[in-house]
PDB file of C-alpha atoms in Angstrom:
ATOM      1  CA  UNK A   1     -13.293   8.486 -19.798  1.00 89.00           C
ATOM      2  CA  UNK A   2     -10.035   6.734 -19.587  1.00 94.00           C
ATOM      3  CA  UNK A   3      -6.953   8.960 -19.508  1.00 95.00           C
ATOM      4  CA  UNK A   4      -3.957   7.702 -21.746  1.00 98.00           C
ATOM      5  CA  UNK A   5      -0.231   8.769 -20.067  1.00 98.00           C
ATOM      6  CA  UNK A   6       2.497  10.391 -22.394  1.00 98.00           C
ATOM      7  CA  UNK A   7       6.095   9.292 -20.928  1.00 97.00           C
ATOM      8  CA  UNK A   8       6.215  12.563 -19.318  1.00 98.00           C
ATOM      9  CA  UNK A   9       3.502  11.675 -17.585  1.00 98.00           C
ATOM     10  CA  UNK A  10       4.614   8.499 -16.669  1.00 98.00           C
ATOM     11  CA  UNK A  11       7.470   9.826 -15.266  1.00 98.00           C
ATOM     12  CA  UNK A  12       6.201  12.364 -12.953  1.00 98.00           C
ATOM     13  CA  UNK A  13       3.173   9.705 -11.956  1.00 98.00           C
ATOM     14  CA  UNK A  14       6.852   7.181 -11.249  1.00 98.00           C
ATOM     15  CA  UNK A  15       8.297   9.892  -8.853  1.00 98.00           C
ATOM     16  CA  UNK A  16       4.824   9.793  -7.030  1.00 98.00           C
ATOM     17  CA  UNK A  17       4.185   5.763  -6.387  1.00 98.00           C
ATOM     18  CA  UNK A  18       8.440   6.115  -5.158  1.00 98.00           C
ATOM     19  CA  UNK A  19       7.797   8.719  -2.250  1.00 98.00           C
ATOM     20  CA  UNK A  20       4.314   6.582  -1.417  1.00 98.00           C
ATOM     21  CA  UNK A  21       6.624   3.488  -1.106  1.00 98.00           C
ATOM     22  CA  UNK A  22       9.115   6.135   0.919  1.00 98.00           C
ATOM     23  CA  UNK A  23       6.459   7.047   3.129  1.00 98.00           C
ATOM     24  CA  UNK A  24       5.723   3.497   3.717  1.00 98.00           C
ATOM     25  CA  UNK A  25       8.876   2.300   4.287  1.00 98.00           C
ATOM     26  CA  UNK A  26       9.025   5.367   6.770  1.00 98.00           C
ATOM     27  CA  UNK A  27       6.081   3.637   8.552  1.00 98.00           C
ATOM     28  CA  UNK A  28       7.619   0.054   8.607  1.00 98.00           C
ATOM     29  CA  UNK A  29      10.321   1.098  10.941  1.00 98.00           C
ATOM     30  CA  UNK A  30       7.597   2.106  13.531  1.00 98.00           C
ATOM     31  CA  UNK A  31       5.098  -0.661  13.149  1.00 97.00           C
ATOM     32  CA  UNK A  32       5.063  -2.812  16.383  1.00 97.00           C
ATOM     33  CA  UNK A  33       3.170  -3.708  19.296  1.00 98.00           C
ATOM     34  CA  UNK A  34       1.684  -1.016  21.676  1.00 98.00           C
ATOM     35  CA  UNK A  35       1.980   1.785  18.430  1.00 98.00           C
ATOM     36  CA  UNK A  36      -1.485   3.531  17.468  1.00 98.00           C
ATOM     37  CA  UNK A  37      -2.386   4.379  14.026  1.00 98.00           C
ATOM     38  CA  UNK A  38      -2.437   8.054  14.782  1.00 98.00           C
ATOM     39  CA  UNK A  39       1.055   7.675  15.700  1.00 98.00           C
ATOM     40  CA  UNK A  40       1.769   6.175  11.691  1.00 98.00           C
ATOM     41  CA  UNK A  41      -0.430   8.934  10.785  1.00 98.00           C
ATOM     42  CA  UNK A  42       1.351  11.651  12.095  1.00 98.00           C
ATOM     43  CA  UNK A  43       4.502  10.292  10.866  1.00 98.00           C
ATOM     44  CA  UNK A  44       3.551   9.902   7.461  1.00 98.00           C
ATOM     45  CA  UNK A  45       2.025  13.273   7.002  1.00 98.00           C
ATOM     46  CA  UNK A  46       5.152  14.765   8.770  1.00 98.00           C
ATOM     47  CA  UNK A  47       7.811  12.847   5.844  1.00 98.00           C
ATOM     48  CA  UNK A  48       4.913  13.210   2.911  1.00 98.00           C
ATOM     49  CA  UNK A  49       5.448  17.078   3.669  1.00 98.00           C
ATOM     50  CA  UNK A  50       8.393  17.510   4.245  1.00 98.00           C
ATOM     51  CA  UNK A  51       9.073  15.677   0.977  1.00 98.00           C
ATOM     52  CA  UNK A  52       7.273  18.545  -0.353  1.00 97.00           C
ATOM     53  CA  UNK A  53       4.037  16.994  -1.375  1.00 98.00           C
ATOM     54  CA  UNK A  54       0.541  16.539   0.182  1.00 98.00           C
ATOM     55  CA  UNK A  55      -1.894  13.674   1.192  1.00 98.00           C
ATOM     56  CA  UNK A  56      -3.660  12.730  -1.256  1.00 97.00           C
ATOM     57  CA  UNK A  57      -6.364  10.961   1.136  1.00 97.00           C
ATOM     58  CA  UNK A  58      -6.829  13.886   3.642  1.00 97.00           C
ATOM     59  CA  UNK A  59      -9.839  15.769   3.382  1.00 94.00           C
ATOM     60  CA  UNK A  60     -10.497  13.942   0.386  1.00 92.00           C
ATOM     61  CA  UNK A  61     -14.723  13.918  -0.116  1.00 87.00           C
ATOM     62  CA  UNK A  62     -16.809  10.570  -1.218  1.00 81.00           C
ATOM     63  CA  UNK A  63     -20.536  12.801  -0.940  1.00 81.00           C
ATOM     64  CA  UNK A  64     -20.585  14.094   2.248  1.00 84.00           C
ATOM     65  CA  UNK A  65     -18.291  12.354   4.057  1.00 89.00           C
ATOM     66  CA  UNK A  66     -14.728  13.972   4.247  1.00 93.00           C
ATOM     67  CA  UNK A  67     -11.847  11.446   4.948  1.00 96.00           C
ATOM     68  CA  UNK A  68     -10.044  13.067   7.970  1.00 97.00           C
ATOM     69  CA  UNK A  69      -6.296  11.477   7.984  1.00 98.00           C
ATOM     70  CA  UNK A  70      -3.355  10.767   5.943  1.00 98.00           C
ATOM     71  CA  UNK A  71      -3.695   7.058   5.682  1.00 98.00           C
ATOM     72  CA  UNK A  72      -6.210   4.445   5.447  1.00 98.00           C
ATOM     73  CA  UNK A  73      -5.243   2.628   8.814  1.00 98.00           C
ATOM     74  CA  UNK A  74      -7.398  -1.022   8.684  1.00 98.00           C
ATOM     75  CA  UNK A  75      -6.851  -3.493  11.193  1.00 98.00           C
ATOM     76  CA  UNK A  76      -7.856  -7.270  11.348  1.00 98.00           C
ATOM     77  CA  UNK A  77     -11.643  -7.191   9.784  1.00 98.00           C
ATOM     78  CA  UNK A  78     -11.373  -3.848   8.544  1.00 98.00           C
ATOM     79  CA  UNK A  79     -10.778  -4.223   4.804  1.00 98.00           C
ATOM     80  CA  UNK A  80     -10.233  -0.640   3.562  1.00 98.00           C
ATOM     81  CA  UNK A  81     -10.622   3.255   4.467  1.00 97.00           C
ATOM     82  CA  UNK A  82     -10.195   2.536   8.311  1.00 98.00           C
ATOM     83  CA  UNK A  83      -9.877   6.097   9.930  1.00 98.00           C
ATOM     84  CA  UNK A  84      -6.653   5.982  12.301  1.00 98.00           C
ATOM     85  CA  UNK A  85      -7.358   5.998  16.299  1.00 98.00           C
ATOM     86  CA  UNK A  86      -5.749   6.228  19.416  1.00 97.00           C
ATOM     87  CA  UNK A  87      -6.050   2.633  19.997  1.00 98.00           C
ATOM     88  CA  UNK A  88      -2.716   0.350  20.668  1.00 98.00           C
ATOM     89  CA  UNK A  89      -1.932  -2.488  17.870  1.00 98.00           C
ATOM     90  CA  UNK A  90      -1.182  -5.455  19.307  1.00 98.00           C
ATOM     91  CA  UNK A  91       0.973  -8.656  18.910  1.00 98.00           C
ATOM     92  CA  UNK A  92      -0.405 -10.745  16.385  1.00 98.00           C
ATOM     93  CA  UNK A  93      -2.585  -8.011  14.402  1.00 98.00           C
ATOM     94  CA  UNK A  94      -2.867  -7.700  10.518  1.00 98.00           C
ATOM     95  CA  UNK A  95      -2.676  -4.277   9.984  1.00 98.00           C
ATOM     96  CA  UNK A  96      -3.352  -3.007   6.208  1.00 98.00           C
ATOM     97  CA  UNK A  97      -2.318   0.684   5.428  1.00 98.00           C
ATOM     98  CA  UNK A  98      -3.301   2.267   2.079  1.00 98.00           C
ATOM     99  CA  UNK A  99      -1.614   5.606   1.033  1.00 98.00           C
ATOM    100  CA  UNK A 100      -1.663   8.428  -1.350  1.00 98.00           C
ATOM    101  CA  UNK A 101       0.355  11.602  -2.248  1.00 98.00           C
ATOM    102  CA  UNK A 102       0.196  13.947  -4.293  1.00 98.00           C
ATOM    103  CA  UNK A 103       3.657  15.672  -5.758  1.00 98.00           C
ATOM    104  CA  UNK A 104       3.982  17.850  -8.358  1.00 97.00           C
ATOM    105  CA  UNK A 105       0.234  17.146  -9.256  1.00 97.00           C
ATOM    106  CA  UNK A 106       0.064  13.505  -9.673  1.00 98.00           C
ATOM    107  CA  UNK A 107      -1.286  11.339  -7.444  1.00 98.00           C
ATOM    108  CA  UNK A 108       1.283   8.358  -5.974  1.00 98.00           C
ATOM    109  CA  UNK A 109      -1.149   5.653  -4.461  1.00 98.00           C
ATOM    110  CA  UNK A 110      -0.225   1.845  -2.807  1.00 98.00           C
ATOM    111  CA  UNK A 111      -1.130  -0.482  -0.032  1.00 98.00           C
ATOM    112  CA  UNK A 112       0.226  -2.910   1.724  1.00 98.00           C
ATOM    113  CA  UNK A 113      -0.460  -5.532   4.915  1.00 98.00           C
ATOM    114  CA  UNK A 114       1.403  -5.636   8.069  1.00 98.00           C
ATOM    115  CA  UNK A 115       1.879  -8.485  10.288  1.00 98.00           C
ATOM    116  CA  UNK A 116       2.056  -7.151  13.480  1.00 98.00           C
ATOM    117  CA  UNK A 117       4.188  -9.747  15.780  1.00 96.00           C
ATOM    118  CA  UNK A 118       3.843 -12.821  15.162  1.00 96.00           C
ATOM    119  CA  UNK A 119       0.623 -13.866  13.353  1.00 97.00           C
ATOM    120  CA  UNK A 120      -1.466 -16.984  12.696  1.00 97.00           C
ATOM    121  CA  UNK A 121      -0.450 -19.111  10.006  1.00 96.00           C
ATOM    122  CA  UNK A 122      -3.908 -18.443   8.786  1.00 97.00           C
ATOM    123  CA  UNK A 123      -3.388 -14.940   8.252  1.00 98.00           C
ATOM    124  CA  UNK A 124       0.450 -15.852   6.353  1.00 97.00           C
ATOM    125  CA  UNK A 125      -2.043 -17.955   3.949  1.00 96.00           C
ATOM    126  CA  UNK A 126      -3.965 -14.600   3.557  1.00 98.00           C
ATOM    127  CA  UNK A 127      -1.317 -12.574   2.979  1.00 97.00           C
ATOM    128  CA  UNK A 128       0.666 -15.232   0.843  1.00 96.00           C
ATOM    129  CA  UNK A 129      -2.641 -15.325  -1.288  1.00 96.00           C
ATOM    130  CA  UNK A 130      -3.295 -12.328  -1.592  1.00 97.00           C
ATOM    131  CA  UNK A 131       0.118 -11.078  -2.501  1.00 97.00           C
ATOM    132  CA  UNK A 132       0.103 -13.870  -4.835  1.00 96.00           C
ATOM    133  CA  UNK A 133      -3.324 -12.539  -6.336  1.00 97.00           C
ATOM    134  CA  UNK A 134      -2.066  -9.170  -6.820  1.00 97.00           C
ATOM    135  CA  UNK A 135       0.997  -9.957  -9.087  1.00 96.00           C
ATOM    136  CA  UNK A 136      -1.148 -12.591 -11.144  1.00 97.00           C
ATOM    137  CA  UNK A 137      -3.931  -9.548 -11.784  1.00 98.00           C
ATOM    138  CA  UNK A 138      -0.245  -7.247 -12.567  1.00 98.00           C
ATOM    139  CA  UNK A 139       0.798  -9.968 -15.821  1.00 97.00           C
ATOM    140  CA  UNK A 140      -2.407  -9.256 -17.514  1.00 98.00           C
ATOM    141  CA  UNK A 141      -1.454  -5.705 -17.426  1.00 98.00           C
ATOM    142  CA  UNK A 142      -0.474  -5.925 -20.733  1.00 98.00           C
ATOM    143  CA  UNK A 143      -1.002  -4.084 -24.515  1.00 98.00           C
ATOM    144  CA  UNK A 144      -3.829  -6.467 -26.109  1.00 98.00           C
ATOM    145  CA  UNK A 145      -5.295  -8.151 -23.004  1.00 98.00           C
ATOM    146  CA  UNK A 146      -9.005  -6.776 -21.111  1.00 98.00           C
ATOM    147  CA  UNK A 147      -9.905  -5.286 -17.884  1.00 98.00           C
ATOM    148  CA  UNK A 148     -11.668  -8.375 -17.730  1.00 98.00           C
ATOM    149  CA  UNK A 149      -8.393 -10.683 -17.752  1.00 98.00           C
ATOM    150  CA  UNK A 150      -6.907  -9.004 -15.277  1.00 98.00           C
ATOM    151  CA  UNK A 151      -9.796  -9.588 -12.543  1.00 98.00           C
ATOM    152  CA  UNK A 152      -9.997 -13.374 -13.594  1.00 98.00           C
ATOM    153  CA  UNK A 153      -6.445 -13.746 -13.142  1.00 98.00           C
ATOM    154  CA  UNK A 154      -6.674 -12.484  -9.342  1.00 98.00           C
ATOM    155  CA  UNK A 155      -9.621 -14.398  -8.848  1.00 98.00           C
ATOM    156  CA  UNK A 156      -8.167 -17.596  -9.988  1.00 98.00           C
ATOM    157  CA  UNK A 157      -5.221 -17.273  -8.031  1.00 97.00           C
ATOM    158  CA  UNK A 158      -6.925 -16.201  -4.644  1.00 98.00           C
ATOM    159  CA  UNK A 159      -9.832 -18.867  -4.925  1.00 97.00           C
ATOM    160  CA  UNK A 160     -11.032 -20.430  -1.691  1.00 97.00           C
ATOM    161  CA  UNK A 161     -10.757 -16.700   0.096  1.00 98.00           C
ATOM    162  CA  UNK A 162     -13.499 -13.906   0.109  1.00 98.00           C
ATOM    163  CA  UNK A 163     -12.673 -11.897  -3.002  1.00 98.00           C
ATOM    164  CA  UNK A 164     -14.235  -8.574  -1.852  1.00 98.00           C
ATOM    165  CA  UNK A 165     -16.038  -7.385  -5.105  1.00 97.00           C
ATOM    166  CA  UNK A 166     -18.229  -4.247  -3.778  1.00 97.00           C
ATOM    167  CA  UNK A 167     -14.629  -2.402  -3.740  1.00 97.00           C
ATOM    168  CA  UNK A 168     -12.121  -2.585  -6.747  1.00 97.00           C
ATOM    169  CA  UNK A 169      -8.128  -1.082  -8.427  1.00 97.00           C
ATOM    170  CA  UNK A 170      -8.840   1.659 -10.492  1.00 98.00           C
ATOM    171  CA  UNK A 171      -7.028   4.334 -13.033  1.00 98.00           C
ATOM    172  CA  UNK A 172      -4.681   7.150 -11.673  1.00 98.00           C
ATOM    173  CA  UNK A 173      -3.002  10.291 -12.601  1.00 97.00           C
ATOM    174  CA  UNK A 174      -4.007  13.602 -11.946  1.00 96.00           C
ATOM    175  CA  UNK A 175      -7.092  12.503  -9.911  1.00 92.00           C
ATOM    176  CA  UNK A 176      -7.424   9.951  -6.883  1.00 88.00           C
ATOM    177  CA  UNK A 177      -9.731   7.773  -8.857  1.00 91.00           C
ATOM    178  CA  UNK A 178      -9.926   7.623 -12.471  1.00 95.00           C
ATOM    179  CA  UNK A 179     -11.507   5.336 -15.094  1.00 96.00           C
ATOM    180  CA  UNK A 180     -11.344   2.324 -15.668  1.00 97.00           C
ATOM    181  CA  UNK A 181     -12.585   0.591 -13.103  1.00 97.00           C
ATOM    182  CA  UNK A 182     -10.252  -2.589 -12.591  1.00 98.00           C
ATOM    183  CA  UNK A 183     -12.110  -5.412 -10.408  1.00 98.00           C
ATOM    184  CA  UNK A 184     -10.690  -8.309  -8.559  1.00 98.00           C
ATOM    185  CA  UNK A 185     -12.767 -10.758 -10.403  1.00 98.00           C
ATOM    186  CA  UNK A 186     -13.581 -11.135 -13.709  1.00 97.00           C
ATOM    187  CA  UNK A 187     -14.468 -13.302 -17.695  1.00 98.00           C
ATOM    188  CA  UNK A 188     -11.186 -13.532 -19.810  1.00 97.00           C
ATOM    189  CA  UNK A 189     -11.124 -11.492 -23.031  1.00 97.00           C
ATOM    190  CA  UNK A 190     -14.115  -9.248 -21.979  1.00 97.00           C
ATOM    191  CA  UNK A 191     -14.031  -6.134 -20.279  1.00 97.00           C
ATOM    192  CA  UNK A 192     -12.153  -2.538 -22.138  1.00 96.00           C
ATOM    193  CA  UNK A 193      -9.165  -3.449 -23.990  1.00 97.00           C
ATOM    194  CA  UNK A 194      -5.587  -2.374 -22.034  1.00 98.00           C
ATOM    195  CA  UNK A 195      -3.709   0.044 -24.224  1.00 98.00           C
ATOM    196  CA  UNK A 196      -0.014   1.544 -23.802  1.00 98.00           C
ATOM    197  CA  UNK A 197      -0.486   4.692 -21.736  1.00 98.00           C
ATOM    198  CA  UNK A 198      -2.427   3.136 -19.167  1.00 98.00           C
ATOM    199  CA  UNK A 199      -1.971   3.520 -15.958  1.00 98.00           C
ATOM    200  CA  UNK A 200      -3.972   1.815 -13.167  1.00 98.00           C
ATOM    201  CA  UNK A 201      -3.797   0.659  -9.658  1.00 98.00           C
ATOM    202  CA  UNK A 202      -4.456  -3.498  -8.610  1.00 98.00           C
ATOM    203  CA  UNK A 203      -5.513  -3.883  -5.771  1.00 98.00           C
ATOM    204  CA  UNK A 204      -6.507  -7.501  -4.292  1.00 98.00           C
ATOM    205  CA  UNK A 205      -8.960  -7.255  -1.038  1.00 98.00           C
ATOM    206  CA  UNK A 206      -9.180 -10.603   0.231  1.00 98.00           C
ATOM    207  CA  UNK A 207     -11.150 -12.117   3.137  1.00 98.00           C
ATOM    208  CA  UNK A 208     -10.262 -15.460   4.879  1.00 98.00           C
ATOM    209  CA  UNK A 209     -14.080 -15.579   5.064  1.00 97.00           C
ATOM    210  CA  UNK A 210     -16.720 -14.637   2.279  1.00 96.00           C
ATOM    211  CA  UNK A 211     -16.853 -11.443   0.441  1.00 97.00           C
ATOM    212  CA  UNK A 212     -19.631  -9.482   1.567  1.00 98.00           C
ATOM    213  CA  UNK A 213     -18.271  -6.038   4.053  1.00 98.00           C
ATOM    214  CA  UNK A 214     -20.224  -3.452   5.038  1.00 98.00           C
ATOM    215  CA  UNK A 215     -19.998   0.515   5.947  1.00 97.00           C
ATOM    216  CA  UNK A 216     -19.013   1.705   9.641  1.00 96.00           C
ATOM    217  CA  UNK A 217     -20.959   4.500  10.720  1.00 94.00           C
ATOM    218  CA  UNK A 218     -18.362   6.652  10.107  1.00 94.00           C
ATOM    219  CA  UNK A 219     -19.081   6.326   6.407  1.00 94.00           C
ATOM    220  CA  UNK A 220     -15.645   5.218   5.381  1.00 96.00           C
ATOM    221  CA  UNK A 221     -14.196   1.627   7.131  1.00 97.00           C
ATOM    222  CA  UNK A 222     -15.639  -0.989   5.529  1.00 98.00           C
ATOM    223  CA  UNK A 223     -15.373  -4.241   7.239  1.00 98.00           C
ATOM    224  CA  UNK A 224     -16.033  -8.167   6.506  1.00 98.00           C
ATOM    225  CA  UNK A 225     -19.634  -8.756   7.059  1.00 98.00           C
ATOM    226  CA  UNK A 226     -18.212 -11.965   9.085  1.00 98.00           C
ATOM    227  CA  UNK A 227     -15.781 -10.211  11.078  1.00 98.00           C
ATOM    228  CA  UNK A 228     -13.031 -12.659   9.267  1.00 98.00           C
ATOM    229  CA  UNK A 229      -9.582 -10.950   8.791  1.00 98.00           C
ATOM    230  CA  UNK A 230      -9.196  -9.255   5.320  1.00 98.00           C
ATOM    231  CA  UNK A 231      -5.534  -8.458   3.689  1.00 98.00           C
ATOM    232  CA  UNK A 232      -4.713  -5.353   0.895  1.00 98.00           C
ATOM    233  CA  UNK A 233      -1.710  -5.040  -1.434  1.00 98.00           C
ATOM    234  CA  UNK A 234      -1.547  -2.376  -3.856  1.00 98.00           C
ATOM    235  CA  UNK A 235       0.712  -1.873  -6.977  1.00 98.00           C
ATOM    236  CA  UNK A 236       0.259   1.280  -9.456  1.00 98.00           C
ATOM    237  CA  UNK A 237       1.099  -0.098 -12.735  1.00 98.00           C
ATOM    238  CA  UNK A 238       1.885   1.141 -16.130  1.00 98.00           C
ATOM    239  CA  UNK A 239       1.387  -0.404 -19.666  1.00 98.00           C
ATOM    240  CA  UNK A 240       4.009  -0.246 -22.095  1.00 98.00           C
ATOM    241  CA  UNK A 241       3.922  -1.504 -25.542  1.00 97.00           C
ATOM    242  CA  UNK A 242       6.124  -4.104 -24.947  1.00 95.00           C
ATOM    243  CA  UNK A 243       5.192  -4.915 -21.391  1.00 96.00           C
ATOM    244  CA  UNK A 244       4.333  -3.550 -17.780  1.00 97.00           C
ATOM    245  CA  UNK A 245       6.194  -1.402 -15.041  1.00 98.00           C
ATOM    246  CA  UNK A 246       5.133  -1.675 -11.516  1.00 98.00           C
ATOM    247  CA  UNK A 247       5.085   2.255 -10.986  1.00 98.00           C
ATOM    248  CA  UNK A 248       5.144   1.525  -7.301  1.00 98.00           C
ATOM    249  CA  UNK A 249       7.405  -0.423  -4.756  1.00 97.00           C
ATOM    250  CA  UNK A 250       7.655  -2.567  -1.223  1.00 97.00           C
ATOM    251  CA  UNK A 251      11.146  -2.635  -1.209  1.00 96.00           C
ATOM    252  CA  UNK A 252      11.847   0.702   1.004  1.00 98.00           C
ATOM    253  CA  UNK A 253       9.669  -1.882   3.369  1.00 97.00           C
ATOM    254  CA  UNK A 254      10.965  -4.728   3.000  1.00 95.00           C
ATOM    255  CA  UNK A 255      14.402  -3.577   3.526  1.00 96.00           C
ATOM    256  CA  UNK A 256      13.415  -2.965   7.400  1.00 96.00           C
ATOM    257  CA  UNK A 257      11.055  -5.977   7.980  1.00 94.00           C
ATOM    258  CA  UNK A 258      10.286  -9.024   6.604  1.00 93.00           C
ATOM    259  CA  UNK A 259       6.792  -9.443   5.069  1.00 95.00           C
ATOM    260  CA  UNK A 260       4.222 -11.272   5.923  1.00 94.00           C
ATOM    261  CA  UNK A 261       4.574 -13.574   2.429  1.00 92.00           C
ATOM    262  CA  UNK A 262       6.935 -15.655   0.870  1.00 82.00           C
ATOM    263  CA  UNK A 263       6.328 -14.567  -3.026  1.00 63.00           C
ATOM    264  CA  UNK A 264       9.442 -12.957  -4.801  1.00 61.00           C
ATOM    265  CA  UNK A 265       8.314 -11.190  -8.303  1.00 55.00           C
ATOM    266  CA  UNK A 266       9.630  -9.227 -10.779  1.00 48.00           C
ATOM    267  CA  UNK A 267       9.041  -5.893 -11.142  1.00 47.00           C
ATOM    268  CA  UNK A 268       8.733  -5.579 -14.761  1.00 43.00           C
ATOM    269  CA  UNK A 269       8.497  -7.186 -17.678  1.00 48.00           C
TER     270      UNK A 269
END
């Protein structure tokens, strides 16, 4: 059932996706060669705390697999839900990290690729894309429009690339993942009409090879099937009646490195 926000709402839901773009921007200034995704871990549950909230990820259950860490650390041909380790990035690396909080009760949730070095220009293309995708699915987010428009509009605009459709953006508030389901790919003008209130996360995964992944054994990384590099961005979004606000932000990141894109967008409309 899908979960209409009051302003209030909104509000404290806003003060979430700012200390998840915080915590990322937190993580930027550490991101280089020779780092391990434990070490982001550790620093990110270290400022989420002290910030007085809690990981939203951590210990979080999908059946009986219980996610371990802070973030979702996925590097190269890991798409999503990679479980951080103890081994070194290195030069040249994509490095996706997804994460969540949870202040005050709502849940603050956005992702976001990392070159690490410098990388290939076919992984800028990736990014660039994928980016690109994400803030074509965020117009549709409008009053009026479908579920459905918003997945055609990524789609469209990240065609040629593996648009990973087993995994897809979702609703948020008080809980992780909420209804509706929002997929990368989609039909114009079908899907459950987008009403003020709503509140979802976008959330392009795109492969510079096809679209099929499948499951580590550790029940949560899921990987391209091909082994191709995959890229994530993540935006919470809300819908106005007269528009959208991007709930979330990269800027806290891009104020300490330069992404791995070349796509300037507004944040509202």
């Amino acid at each position: 059932m899908v979960q209409l926000k009051s302003k209030r709402e909104i509000e404290r839901l806003r003060a979430s996706a700012d200390l998840v773009g915080r915590t990322l921007g937190e993580i930027a200034k550490h991101v280089e060669p020779g780092v391990t995704p434990l070490e982001l871990d550790a620093i990110a549950e270290d400022f989420i705390r002290t910030h007085d909230a809690e990981p939203a990820f951590k210990g979080h259950k999908a059946g009986s697999n219980v996610f371990p860490a802070t973030l979702c650390v996925s590097v190269n041909d890991a798409v999503v839900h990679g479980i951080p380790d103890d081994t070194p990035l290195r030069e040249g690396d994509l490095l996706s990290i997804d994460c969540g909080v949870v202040l005050d009760g709502f849940i603050g949730d956005s992702a976001y690729t990392f070159a690490i070095g410098e990388i290939s220009d076919a992984k800028k293309a990736l990014c660039n894309t994928t980016y690109r995708g994400l803030h074509a699915g965020i117009e549709q987010a409008r009053a009026g429009k479908r579920i459905g428009d918003i997945g055609h509009a990524v789609e469209s605009a990240c065609e040629g690339y593996g648009i990973v459709k087993a995994l897809c953006g979702h609703g948020v508030g008080r809980s992780l993942w909420e209804e509706p389901q929002v997929p990368n790919y989609g039909t114009p003008g079908t899907g459950r009409r987008i009403k003020p209130g709503l509140v979802i996360c976008i959330e392009p995964m795109i492969n510079i090879g096809d679209d099929e992944v499948t499951t580590d054994a550790d029940g949560w990384t899921v990987r391209t099937a091909d082994r191709t590099p995959s890229a994530h961005y993540e935006h919470m979004v809300a819908v106005h009646s007269d528009g959208y606000e991007i709930l979330s932000t990269f800027d806290y990141i891009e104020a300490v490195r330069t992404p791995p894109y070349q796509l300037t967008v507004s944040e509202s409309a």
